[in-house]
Every structure is written in structure tokens, then in C-alpha cells.
Short mmCIF file of N, CA and C in Angstrom, two decimals:
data_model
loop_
_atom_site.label_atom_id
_atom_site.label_comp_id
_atom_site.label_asym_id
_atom_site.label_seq_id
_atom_site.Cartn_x
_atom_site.Cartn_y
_atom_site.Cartn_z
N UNK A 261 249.07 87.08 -6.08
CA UNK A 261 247.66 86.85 -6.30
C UNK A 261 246.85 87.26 -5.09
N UNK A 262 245.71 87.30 -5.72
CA UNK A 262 244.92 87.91 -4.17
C UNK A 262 243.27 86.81 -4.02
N UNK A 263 243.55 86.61 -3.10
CA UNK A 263 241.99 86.16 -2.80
C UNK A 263 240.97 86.36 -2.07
N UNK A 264 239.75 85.94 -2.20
CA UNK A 264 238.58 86.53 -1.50
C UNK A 264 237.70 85.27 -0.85
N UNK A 265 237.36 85.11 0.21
CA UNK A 265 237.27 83.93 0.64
C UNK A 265 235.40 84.14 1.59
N UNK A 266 234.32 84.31 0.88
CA UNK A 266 233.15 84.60 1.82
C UNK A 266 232.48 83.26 2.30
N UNK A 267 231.97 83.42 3.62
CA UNK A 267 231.28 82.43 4.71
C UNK A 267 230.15 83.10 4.84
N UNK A 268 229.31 82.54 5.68
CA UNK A 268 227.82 82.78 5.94
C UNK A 268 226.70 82.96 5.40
N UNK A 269 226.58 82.48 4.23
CA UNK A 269 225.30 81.51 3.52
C UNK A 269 224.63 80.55 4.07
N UNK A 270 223.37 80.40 3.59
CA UNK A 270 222.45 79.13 3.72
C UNK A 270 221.20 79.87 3.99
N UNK A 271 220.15 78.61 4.41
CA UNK A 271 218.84 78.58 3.81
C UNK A 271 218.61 79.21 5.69
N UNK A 272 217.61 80.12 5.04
CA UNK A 272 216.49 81.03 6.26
C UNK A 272 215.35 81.20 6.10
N UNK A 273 214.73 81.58 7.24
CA UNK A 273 213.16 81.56 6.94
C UNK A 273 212.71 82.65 6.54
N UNK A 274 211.71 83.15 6.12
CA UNK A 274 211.49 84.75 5.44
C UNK A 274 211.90 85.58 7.26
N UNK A 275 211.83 86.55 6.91
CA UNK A 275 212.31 87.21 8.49
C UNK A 275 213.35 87.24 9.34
N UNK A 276 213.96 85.80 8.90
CA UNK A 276 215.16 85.74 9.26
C UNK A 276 216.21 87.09 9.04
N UNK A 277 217.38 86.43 9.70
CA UNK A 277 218.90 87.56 9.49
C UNK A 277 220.07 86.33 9.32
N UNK A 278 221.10 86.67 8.17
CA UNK A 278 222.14 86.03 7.86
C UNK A 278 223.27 86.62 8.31
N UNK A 279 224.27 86.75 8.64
CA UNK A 279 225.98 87.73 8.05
C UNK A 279 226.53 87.20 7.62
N UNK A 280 226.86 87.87 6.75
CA UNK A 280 227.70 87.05 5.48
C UNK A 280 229.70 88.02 5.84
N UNK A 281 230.49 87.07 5.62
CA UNK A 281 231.28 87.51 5.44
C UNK A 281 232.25 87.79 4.22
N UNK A 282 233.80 88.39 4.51
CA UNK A 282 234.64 88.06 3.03
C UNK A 282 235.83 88.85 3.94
N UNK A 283 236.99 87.54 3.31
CA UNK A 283 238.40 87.97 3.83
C UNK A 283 239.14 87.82 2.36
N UNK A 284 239.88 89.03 2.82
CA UNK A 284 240.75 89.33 1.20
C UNK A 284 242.61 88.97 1.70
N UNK A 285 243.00 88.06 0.96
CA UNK A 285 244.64 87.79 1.41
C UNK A 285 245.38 88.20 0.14
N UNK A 286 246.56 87.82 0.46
CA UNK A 286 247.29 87.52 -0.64
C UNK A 286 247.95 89.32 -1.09
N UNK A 287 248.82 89.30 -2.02
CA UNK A 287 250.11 90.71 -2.50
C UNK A 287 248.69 91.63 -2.47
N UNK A 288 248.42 92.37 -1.19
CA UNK A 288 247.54 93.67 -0.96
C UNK A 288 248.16 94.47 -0.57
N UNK A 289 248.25 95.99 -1.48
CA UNK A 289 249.05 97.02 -0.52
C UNK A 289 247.90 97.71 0.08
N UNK A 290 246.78 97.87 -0.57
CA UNK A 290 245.77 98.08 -0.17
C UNK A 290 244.36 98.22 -0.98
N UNK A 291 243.39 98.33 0.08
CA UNK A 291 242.05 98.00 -0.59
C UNK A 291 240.82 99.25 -0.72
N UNK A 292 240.68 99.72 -1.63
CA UNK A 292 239.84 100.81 -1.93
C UNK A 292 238.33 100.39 -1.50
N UNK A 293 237.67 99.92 -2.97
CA UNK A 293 236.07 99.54 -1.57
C UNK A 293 235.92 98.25 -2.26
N UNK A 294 235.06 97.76 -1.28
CA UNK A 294 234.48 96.62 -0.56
C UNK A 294 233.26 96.74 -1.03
N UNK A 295 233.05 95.45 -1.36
CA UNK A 295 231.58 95.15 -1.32
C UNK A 295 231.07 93.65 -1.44
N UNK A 296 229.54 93.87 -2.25
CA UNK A 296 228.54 92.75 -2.18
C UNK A 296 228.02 92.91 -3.51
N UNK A 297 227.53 91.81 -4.25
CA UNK A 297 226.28 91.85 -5.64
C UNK A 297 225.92 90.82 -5.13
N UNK A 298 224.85 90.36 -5.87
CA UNK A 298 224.12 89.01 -5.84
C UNK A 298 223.41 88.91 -7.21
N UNK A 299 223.40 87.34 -7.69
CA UNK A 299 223.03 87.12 -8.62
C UNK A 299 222.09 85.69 -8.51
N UNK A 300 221.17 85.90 -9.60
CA UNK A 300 220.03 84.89 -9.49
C UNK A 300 219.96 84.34 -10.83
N UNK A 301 220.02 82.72 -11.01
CA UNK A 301 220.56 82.77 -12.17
C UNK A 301 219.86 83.13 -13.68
N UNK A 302 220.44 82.98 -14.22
CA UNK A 302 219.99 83.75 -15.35
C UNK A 302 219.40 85.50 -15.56
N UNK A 303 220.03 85.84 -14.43
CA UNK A 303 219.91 87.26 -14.60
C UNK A 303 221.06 87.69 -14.44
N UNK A 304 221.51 89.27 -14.42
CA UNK A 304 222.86 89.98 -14.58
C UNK A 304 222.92 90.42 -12.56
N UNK A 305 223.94 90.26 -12.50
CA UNK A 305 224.95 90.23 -11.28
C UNK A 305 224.28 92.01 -10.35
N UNK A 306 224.12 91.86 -9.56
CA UNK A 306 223.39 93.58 -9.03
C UNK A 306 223.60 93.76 -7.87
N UNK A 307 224.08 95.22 -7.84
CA UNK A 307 225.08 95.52 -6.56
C UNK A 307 224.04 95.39 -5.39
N UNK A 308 224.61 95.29 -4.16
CA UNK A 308 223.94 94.92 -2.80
C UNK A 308 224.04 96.43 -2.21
N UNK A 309 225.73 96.31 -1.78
CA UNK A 309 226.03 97.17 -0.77
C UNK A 309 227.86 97.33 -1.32
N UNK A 310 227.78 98.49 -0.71
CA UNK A 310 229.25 99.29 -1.52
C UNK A 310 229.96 99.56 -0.10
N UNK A 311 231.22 99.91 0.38
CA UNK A 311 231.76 100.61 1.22
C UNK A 311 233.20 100.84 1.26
N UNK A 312 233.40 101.87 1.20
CA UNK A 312 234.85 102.45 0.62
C UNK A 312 235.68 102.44 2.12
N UNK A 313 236.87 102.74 1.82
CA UNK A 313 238.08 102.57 2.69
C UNK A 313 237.65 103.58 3.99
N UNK A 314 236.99 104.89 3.36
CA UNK A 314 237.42 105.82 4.48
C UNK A 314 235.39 105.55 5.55
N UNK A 315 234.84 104.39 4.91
CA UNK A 315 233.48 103.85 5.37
C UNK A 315 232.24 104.55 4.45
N UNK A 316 232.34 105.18 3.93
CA UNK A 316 231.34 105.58 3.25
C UNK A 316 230.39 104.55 2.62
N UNK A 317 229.27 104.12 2.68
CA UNK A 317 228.30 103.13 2.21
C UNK A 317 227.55 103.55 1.39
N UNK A 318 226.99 102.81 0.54
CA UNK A 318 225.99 102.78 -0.51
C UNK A 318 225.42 101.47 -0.75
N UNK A 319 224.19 101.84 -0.88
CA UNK A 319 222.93 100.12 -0.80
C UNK A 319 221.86 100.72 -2.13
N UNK A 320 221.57 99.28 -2.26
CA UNK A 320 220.19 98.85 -3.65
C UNK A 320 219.44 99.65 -2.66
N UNK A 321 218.46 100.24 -3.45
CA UNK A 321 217.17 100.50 -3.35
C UNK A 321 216.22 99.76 -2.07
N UNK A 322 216.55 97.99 -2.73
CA UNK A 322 215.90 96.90 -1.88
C UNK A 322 216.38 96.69 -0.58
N UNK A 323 217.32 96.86 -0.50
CA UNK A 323 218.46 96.26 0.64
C UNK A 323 217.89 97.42 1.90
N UNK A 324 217.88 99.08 1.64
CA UNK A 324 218.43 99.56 2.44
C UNK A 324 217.52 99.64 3.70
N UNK A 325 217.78 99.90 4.66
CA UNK A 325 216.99 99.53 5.92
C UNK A 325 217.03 98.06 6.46
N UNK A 326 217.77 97.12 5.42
CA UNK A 326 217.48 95.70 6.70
C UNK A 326 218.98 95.03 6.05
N UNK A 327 219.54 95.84 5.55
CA UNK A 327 221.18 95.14 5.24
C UNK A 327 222.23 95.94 5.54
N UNK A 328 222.85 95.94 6.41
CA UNK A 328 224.57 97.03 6.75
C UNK A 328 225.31 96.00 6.26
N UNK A 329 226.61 96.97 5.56
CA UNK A 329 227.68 96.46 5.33
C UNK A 329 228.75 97.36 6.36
N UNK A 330 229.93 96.55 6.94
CA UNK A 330 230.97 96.79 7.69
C UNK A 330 232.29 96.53 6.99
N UNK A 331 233.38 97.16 7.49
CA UNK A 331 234.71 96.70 7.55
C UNK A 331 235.49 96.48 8.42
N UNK A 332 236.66 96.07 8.09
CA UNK A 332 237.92 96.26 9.04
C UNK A 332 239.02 96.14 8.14
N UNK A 333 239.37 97.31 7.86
CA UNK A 333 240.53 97.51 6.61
C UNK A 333 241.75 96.66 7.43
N UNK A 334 242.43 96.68 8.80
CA UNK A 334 243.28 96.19 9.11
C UNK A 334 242.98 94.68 8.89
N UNK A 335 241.84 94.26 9.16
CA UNK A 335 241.95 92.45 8.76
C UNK A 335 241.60 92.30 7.67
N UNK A 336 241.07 93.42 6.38
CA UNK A 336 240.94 92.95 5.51
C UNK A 336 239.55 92.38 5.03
N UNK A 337 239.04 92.66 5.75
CA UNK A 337 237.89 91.89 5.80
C UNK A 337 236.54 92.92 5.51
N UNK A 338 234.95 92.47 5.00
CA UNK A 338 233.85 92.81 5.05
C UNK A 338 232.59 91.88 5.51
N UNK A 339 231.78 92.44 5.83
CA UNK A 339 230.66 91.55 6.44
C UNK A 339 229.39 92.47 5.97
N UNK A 340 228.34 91.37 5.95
CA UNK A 340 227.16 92.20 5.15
C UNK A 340 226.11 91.38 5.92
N UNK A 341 225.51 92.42 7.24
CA UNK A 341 224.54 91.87 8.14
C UNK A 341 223.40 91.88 7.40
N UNK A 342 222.43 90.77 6.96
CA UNK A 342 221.24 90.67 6.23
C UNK A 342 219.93 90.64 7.33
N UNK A 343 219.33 91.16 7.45
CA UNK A 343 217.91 91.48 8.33
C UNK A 343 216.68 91.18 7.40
N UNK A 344 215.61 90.74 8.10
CA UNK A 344 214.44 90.96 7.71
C UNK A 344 214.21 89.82 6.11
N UNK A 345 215.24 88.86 5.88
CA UNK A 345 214.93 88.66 4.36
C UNK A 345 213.62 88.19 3.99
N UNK A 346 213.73 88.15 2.65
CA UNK A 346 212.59 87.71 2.04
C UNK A 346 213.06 87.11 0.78
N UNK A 347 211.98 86.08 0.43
CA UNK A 347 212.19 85.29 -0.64
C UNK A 347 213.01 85.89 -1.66
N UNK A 348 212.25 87.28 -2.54
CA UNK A 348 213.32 87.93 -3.47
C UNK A 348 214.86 88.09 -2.75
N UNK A 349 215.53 87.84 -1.80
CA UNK A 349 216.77 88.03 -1.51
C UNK A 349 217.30 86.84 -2.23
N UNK A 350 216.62 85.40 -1.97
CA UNK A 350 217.29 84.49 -2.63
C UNK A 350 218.50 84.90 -3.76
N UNK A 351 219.46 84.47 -3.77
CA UNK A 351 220.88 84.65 -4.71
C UNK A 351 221.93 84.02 -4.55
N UNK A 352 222.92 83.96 -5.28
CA UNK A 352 224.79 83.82 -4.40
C UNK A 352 224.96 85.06 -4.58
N UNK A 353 225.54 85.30 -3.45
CA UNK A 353 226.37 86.49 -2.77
C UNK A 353 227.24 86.61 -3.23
N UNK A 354 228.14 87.64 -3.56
CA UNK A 354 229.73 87.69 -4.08
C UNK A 354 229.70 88.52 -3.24
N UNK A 355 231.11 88.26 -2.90
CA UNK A 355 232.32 89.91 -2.29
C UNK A 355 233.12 90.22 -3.62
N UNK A 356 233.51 91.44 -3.15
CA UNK A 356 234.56 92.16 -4.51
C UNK A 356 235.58 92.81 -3.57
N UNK A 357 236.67 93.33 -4.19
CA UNK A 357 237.10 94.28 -3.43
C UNK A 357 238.36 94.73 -4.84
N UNK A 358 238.42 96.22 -5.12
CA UNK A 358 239.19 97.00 -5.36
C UNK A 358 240.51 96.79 -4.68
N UNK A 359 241.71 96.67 -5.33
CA UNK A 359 243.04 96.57 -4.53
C UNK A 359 244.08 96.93 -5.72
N UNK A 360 244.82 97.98 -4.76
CA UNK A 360 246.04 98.18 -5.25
C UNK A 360 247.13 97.13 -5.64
N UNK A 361 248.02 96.97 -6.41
CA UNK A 361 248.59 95.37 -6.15
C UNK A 361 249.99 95.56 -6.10
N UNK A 362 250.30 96.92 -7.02
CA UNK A 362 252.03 97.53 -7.19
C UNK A 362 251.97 98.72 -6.44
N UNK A 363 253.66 99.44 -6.41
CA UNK A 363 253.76 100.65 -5.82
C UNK A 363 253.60 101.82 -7.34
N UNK A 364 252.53 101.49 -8.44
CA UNK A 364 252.64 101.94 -9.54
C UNK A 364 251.07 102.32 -9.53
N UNK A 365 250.29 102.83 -8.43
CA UNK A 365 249.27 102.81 -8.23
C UNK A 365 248.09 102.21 -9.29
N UNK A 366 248.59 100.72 -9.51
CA UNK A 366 247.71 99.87 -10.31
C UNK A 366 246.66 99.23 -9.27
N UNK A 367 245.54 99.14 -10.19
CA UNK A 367 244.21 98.62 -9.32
C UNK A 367 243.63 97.14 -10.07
N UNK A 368 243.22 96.16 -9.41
CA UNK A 368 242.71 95.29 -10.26
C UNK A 368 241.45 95.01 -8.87
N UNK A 369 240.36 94.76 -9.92
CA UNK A 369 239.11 94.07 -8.92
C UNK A 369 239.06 92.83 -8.87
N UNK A 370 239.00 92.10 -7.66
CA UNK A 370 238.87 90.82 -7.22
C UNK A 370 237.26 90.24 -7.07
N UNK A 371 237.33 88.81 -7.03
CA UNK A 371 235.72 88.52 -6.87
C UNK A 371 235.83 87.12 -5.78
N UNK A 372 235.28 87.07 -4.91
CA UNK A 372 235.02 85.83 -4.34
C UNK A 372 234.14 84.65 -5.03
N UNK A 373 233.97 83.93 -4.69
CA UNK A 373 233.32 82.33 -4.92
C UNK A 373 231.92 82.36 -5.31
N UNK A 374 231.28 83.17 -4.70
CA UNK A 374 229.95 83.57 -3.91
C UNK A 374 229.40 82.26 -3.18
N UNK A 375 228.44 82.90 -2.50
CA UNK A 375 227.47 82.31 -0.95
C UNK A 375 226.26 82.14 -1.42
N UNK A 376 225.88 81.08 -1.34
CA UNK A 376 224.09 81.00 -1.93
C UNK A 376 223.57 81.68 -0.43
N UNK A 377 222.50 82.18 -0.39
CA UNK A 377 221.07 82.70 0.41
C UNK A 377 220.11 82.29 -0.04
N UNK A 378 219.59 81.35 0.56
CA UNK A 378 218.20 80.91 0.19
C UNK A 378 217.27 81.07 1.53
N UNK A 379 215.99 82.26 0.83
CA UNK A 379 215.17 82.43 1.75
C UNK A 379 213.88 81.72 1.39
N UNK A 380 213.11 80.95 2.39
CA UNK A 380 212.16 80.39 2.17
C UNK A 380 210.94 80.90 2.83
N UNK A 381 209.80 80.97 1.92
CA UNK A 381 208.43 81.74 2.44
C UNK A 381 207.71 80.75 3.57
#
């Protein structure tokens, strides 16, 4: 089994900056990309920030300019530095991550817990 384990949520002031993290354990031979969505409830789940193995990134529309996403394929891990928020950021955060799981190049996507962000005006 594999798990996804993200930290660094909670409540900020508009302007504020969060980092959010996510550690992936468990039968990984390895991990294709990494990422972030956030969801608000009663709406559908919407990607943040993307970043593939070899680093290549991709961001929302909204995000880009005040959110980087990072890795470290050896720990497994992603982090998603939040800058500048604003009220519309409010959400839970999810991590995901793509992972190989056999030597049968099978892939299954994982999801973390998610992280509330609550930005206040």
C-alpha cells in the first residue's frame, strides 16, 4: 500500500504565505508526477500545481506567479510554497502522486487526506 501524508495548513491572513507539504511511503518503485488540487465544498476538485519526475511544472491560471511547487524524488516528497493568498484560495489541499507499484510497469494514483487553507480578508 502506499500513502500520502500532507502538513502545512491553517488559517492566514490575505497576503500571507503557507507551505504545504506531502510525503509518499509505502511499496514505491517509483513516482511519476506529483502534485496539488484543491477543493471547496460543493464544487469539483481543481488542479493547483503539477510536477513531473524529471521537474517539469504546470500551475492554474490563478496560482501562477505566487505558488511553486518542488520535489525531492529521493525523499519522496512535494511541497507547494503558497504566496500572496487570498480569500478565493480558501480550500483543502490534496497531494496526489502517480506511482509505479509492480515491476509490470503498472501505475495507480494515490491521494492524501487533504489540508484545509483558510484565508481570511
Amino acid at each position: 500500500q502506499v500513502q500520502l501524508v500532507e502538513s502545512g495548513g491553517g488559517l492566514v491572513q490575505a497576503g500571507g504565505s503557507l507551505r504545504l507539504s506531502c510525503a509518499a511511503s509505502g511499496s514505491i518503485l517509483s513516482i511519476t508526477s506529483m502534485g496539488w488540487y484543491r477543493q471547496v465544498p460543493g464544487k469539483q476538485r481543481d488542479l493547483v500545481a503539477i510536477i513531473t519526475s524529471s521537474g517539469s511544472t504546470t500551475y492554474a491560471d490563478s496560482v501562477k506567479g505566487r505558488f511553486t511547487i518542488s520535489r525531492d524524488n529521493a525523499k519522496k516528497t512535494t511541497s507547494l510554497q503558497t504566496n500572496n493568498l487570498q480569500p478565493e484560495d480558501t480550500a483543502v489541499y490534496y497531494c496526489y502522486a502517480v506511482v509505479r507499484v509492480d515491476g509490470n510497469w503498472n501505475y495507480n494514483t494515490y491521494w492524501g487526506q487533504g489540508t484545509q487553507v483558510t484565508v481570511s480578508s
